[in-house]
Short mmCIF file of C-alpha atoms in Angstrom, two decimals:
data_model
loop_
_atom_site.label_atom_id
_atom_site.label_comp_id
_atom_site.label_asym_id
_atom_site.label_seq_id
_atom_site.Cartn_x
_atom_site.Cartn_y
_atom_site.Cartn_z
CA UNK A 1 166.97 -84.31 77.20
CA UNK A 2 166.36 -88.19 78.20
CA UNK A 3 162.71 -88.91 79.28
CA UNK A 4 161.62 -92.22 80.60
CA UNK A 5 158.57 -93.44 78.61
CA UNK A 6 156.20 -96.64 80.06
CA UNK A 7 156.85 -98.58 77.14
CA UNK A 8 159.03 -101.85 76.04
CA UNK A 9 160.27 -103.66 73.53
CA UNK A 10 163.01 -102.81 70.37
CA UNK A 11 164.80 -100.37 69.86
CA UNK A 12 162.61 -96.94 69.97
CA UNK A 13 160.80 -96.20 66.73
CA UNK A 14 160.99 -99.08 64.95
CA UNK A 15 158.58 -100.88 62.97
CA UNK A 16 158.87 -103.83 65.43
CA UNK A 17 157.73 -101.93 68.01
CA UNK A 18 154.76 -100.40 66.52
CA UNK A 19 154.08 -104.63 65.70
CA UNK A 20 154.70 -105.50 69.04
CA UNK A 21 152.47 -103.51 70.61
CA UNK A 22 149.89 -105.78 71.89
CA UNK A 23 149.40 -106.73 75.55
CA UNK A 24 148.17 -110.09 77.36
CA UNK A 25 145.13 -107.81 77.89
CA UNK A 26 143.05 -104.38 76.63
CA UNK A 27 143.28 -103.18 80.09
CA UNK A 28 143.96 -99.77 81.29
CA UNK A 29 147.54 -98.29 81.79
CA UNK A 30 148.15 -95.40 84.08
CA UNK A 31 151.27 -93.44 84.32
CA UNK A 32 151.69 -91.08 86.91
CA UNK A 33 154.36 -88.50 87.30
CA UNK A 34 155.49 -86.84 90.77
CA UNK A 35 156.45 -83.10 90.30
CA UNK A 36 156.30 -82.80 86.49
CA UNK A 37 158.23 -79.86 86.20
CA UNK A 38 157.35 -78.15 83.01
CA UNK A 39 155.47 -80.64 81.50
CA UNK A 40 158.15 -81.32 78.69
CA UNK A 41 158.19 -84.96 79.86
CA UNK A 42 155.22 -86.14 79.76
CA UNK A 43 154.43 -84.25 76.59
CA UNK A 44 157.53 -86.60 74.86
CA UNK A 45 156.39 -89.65 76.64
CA UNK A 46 153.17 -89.29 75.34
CA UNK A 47 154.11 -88.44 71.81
CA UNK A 48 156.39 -91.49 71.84
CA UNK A 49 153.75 -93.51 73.11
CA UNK A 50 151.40 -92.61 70.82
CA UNK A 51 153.57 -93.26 67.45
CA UNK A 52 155.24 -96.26 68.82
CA UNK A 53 152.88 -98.30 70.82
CA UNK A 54 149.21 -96.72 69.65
CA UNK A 55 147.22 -99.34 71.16
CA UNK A 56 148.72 -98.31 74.43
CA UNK A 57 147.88 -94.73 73.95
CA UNK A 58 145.02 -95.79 73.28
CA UNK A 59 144.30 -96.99 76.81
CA UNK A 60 146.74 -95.25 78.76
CA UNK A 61 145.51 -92.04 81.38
CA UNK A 62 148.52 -90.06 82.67
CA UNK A 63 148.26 -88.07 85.91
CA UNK A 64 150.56 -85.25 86.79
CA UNK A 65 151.11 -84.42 90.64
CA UNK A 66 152.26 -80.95 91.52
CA UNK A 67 152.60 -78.44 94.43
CA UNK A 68 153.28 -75.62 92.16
CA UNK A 69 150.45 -73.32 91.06
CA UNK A 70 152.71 -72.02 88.37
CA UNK A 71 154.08 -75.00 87.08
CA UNK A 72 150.70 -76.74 87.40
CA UNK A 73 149.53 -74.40 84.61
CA UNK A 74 152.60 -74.12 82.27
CA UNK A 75 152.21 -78.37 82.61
CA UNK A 76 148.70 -77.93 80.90
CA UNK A 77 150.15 -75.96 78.52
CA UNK A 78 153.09 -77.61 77.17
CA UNK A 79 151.17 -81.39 77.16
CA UNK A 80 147.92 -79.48 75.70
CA UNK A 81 150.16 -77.88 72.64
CA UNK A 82 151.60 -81.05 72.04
CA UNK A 83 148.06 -82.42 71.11
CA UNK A 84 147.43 -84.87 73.70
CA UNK A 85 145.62 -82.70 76.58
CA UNK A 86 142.76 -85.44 76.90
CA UNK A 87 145.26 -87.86 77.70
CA UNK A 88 146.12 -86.28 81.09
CA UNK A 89 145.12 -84.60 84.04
CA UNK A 90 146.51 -82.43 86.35
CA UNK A 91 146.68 -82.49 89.97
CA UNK A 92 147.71 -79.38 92.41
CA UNK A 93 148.71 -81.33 95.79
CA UNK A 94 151.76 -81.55 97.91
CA UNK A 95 153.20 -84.57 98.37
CA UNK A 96 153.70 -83.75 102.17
CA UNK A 97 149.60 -84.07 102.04
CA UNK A 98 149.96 -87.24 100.31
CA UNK A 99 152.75 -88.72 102.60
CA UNK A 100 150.76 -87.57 105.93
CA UNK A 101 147.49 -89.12 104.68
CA UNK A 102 145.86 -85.56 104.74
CA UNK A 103 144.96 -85.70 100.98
CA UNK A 104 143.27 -88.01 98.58
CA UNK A 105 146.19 -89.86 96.47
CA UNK A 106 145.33 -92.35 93.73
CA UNK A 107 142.38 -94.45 93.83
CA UNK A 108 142.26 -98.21 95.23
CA UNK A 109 142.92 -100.05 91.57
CA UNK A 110 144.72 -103.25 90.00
CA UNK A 111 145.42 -101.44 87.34
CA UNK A 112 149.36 -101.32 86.09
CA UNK A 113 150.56 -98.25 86.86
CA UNK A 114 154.29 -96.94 86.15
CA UNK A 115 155.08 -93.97 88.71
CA UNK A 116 158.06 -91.65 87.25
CA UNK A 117 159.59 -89.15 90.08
CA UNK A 118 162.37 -86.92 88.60
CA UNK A 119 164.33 -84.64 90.74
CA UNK A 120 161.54 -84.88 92.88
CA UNK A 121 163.34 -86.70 96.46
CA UNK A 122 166.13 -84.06 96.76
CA UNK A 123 163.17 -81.45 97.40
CA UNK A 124 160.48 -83.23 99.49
CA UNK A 125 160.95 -82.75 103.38
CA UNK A 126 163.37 -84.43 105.78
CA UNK A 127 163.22 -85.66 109.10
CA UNK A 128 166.21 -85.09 111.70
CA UNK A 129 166.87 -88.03 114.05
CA UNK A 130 169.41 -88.29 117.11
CA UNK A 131 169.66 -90.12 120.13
CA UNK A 132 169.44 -89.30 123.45
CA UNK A 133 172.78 -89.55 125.07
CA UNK A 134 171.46 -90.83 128.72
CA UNK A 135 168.78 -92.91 127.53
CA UNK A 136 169.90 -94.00 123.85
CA UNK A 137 165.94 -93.22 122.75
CA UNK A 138 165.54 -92.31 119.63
CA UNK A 139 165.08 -88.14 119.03
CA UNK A 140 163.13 -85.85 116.43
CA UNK A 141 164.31 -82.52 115.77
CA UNK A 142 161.88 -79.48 116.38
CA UNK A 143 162.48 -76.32 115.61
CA UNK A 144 161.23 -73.53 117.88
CA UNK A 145 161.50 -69.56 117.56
CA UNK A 146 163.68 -67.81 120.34
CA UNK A 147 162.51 -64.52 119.18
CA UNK A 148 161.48 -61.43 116.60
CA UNK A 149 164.88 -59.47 116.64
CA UNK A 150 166.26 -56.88 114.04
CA UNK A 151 170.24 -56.69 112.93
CA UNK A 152 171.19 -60.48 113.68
CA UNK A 153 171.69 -63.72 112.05
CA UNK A 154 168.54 -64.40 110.72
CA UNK A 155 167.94 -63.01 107.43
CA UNK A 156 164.24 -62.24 107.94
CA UNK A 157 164.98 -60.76 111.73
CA UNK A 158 163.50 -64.21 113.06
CA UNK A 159 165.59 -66.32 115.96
CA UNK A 160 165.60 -70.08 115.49
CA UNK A 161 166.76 -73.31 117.52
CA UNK A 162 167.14 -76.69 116.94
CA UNK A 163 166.00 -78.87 119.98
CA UNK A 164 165.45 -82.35 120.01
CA UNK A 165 162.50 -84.49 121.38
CA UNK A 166 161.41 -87.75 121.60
CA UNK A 167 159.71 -89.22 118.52
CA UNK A 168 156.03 -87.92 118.18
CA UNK A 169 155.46 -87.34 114.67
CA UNK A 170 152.93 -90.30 113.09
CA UNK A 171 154.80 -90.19 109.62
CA UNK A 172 158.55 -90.39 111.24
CA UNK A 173 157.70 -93.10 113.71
CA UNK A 174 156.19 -95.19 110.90
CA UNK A 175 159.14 -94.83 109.12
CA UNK A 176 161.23 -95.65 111.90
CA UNK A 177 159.11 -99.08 112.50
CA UNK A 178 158.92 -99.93 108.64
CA UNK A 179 162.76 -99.15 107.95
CA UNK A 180 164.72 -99.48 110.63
CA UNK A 181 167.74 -98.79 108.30
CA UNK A 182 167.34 -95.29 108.03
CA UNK A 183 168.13 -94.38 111.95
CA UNK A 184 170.43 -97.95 112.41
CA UNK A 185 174.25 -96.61 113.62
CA UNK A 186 172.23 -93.18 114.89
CA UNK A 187 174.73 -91.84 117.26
CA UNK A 188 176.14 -88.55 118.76
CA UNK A 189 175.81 -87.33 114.63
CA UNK A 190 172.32 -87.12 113.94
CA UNK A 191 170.67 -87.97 110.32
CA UNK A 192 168.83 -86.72 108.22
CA UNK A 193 165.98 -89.45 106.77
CA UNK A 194 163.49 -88.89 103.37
CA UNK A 195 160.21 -89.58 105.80
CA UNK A 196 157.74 -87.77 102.82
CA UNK A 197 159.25 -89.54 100.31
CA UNK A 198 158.90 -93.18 102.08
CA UNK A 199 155.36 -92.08 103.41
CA UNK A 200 154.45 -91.30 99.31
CA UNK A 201 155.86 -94.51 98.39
CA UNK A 202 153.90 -96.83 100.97
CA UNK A 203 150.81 -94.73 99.46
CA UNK A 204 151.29 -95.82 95.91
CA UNK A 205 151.84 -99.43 96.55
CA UNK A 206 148.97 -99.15 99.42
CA UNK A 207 146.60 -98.09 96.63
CA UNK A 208 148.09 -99.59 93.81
CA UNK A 209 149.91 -103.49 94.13
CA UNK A 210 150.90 -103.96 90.96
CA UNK A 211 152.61 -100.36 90.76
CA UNK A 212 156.19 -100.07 88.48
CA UNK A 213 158.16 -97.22 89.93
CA UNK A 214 161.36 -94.91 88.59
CA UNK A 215 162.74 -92.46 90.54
CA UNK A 216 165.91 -90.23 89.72
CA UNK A 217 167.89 -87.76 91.77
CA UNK A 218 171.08 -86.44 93.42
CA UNK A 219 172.83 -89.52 95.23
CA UNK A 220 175.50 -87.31 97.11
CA UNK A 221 176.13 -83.12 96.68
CA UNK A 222 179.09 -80.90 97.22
CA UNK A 223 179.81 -78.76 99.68
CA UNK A 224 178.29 -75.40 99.42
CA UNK A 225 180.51 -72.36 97.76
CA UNK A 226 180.18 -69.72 100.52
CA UNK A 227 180.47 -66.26 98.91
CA UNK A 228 180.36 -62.88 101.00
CA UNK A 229 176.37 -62.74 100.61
CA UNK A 230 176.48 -66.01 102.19
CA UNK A 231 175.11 -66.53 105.85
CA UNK A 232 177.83 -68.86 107.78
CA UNK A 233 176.28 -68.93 110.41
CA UNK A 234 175.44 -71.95 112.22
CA UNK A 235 172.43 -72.66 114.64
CA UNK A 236 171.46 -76.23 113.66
CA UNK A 237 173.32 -79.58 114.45
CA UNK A 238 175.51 -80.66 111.22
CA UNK A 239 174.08 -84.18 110.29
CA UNK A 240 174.76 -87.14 107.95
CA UNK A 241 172.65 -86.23 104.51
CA UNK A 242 172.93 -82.77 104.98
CA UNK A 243 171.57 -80.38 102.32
CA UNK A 244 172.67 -77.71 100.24
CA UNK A 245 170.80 -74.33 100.89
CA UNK A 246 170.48 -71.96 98.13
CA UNK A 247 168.31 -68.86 98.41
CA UNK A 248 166.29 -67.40 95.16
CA UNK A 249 169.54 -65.39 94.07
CA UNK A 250 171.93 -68.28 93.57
CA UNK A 251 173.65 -67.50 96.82
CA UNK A 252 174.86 -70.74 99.32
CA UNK A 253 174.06 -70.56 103.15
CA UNK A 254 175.30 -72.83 105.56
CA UNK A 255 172.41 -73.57 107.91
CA UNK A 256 168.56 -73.90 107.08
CA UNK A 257 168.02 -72.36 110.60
CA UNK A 258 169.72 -68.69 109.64
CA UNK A 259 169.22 -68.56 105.90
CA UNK A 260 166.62 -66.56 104.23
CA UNK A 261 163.18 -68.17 104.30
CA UNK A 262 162.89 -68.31 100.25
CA UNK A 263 165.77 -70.79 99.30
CA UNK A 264 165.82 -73.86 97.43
CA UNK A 265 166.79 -76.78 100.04
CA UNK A 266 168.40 -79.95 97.98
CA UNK A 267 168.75 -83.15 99.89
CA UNK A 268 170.72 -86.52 98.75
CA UNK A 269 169.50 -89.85 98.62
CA UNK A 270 170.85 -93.17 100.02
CA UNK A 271 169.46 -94.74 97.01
CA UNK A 272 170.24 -98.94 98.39
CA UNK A 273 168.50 -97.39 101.73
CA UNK A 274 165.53 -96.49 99.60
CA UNK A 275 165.54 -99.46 97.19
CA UNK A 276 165.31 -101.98 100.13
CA UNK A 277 162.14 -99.48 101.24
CA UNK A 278 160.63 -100.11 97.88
CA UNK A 279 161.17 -103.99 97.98
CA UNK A 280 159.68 -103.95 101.51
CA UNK A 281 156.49 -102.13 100.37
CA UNK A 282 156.47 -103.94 96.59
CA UNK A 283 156.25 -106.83 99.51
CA UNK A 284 157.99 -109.22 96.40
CA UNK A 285 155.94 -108.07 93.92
CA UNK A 286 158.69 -106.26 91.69
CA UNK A 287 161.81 -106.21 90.92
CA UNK A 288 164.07 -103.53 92.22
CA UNK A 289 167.40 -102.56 91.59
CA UNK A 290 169.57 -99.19 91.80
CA UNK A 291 172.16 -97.88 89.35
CA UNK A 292 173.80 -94.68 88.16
CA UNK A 293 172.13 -92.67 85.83
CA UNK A 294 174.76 -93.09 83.17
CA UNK A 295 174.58 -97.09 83.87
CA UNK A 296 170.82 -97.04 83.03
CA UNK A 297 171.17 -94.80 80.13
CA UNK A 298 173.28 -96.73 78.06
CA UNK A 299 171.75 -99.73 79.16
CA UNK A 300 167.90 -98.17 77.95
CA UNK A 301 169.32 -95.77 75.39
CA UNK A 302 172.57 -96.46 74.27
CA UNK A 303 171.90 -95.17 70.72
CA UNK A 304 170.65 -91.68 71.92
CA UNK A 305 173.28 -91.50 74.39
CA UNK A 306 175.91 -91.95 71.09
CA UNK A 307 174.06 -89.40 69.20
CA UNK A 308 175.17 -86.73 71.54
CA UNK A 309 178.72 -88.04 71.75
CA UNK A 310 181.20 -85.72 70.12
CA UNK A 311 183.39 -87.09 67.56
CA UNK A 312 186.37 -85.23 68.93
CA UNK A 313 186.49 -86.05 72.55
CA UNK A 314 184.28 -88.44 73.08
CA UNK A 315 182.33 -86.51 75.47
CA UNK A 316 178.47 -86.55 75.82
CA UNK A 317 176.42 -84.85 78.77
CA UNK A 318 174.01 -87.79 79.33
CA UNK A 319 177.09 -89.72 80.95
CA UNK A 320 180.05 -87.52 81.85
CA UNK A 321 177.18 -84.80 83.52
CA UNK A 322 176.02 -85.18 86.38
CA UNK A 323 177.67 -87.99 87.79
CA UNK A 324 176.15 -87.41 91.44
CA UNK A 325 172.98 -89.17 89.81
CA UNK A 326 171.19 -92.60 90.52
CA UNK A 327 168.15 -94.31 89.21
CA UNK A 328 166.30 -96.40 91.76
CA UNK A 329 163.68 -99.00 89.21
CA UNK A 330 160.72 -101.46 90.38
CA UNK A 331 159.33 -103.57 87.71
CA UNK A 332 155.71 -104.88 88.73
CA UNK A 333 156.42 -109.15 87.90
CA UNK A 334 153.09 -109.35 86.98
CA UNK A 335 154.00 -106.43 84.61
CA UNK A 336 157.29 -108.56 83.83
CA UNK A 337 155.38 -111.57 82.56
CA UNK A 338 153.02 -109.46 80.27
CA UNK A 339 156.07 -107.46 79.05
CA UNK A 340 157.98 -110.97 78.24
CA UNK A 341 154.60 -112.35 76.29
CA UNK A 342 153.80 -108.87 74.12
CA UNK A 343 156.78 -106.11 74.64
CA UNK A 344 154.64 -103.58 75.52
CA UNK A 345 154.36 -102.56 79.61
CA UNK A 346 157.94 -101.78 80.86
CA UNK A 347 160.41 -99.11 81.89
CA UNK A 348 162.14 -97.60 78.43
CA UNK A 349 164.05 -94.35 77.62
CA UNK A 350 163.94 -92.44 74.71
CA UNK A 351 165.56 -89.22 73.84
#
């Protein structure tokens, strides 16, 4: 599995690393990870860390940011076992919370800090946005109950309906001020824009300026594969950056409004859309750029990405899987400069 680690310089493991490992300064490096998942990455990125660059260990904290209860503690098992359980902490939130202002996020610091996200975006909520078609105003879609039937289209015997409002909610009409991008060519098809995602990002570069960010997701999905468990029907407006619905048995559904209330809801990402939202909140501080996953991979790990390679066809799963995959990257200049003086605070993978 590729994990991105917060460190620079050669080639991973090599002596000149361990050599290079000084920084400009003996200040502290945070690294904080949105939605760790089972821990497994931040576990590697710390044991890389701590035999390649040791005097960066040495000052580094790591934060983990979860919603999941269960996850949260399997996290603090997997980094614990792999011996560096002081090194991090663990935090149960929801990054709605965060994005809404309704929870504490990361203290008011200069310190560097490198924020990883992982197949995190494709999962936080969405916004729905239309126009009016009298008044050309922009819209927000609510959804409202119609009523508590048995026997229909609802799998939990609940009615729903789509309507649509004017604007109201604080979070989507900051969005819609900040990035005017993300509802720009808004017509009769409405869209669906990453308002929890933006609203986490203007947090982290609120609270911390000179902030490095990686985030890596779905940049387009398929359409779903309806089978004869699947619920077809329809009660929501189909929109630009729809997502795939997929309940807890591996079964597709074809509208968020009539599937079961358990499913796993994946959205894409217009990943230029959210790189020019990073540069605007970096406010020319770092240096962002977009790329496909298999374009940063060989460009940050070219040697692991040939060590899974087969001889016979060529093929390896870090490049020819999931090709539906982009990497959006902001590199802190201050962060830059130090990393061009002592090879230490960057954005490098490692298998």
């Amino acid at each position: 599995m590729a994990v991105v680690s917060a460190a620079g310089g050669g080639a991973a493991g090599t002596d000149s690393d361990k050599s290079s490992a000084t920084s400009s300064s003996e200040e502290e490096v945070h690294i904080v990870e949105l939605g760790g998942g089972r821990g497994t990455n931040a576990a590697l990125i710390l044991s890389h860390l701590h035999d390649v660059h040791p005097t960066v260990y040495d000052r580094l904290s790591y934060t983990i940011f979860d919603a999941s209860p269960t996850l949260h503690e399997l996290q603090q098992q997997v980094v614990s076992e792999s011996g560096h359980g002081d090194k991090c902490s663990f935090v149960l939130k929801d990054m709605t919370d965060v994005a809404e202002g309704r929870a504490p996020f990361l203290s008011q610091s200069d310190v560097p800090t490198v924020a990883i996200a992982l197949e995190l975006l494709d999962n936080l909520a969405h916004d729905k946005v239309s126009r009016c078609r009298r008044t050309r105003a922009l819209q927000q879609a609510e959804v409202v109950e119609l009523a508590s039937e048995g026997n229909n289209e609802q799998a939990d015997g609940y009615v729903y309906n789509e309507i649509f409002e004017p604007i109201s909610d604080p979070l989507l009409e900051q969005l819609v001020e900040s990035a005017p991008a993300y509802v720009s060519g808004t017509g009769r098809r409405p869209k669906w824009v990453p308002t929890v995602a933006c609203g986490v990002i203007r947090r982290l570069f609120d609270a911390r300026p000179r902030a490095s960010l990686l985030m890596a997701d779905f940049d387009w999905l398929p359409q779903p594969e309806f089978v004869s468990e699947s619920i077809t029907t329809r009660r929501s407006t189909p929109a630009e950056g729809e997502p795939i619905i997929t309940s807890m048995e591996d079964v597709d559904h074809a509208c968020y409004l009539t599937s079961p209330r358990l499913c796993d809801i994946l959205y894409p990402t217009d990943f230029p859309k959210l790189a020019d939202y990073v540069r605007s909140r970096a406010e020319g501080k770092a240096s962002v750029k977009t790329m496909k996953q298999s374009d940063f991979l060989l460009e940050y790990g070219s040697e692991q990405v040939d060590k899974t390679r087969s001889w016979i066809s060529g093929f390896t799963p870090l490049l020819d899987d999931f090709s539906n995959y982009s990497v959006v990257t902001a590199v802190n200049e201050r962060g830059k400069a130090d990393e061009a003086r002592s090879g230490t605070i960057g954005i490098k993978m490692k298998q």
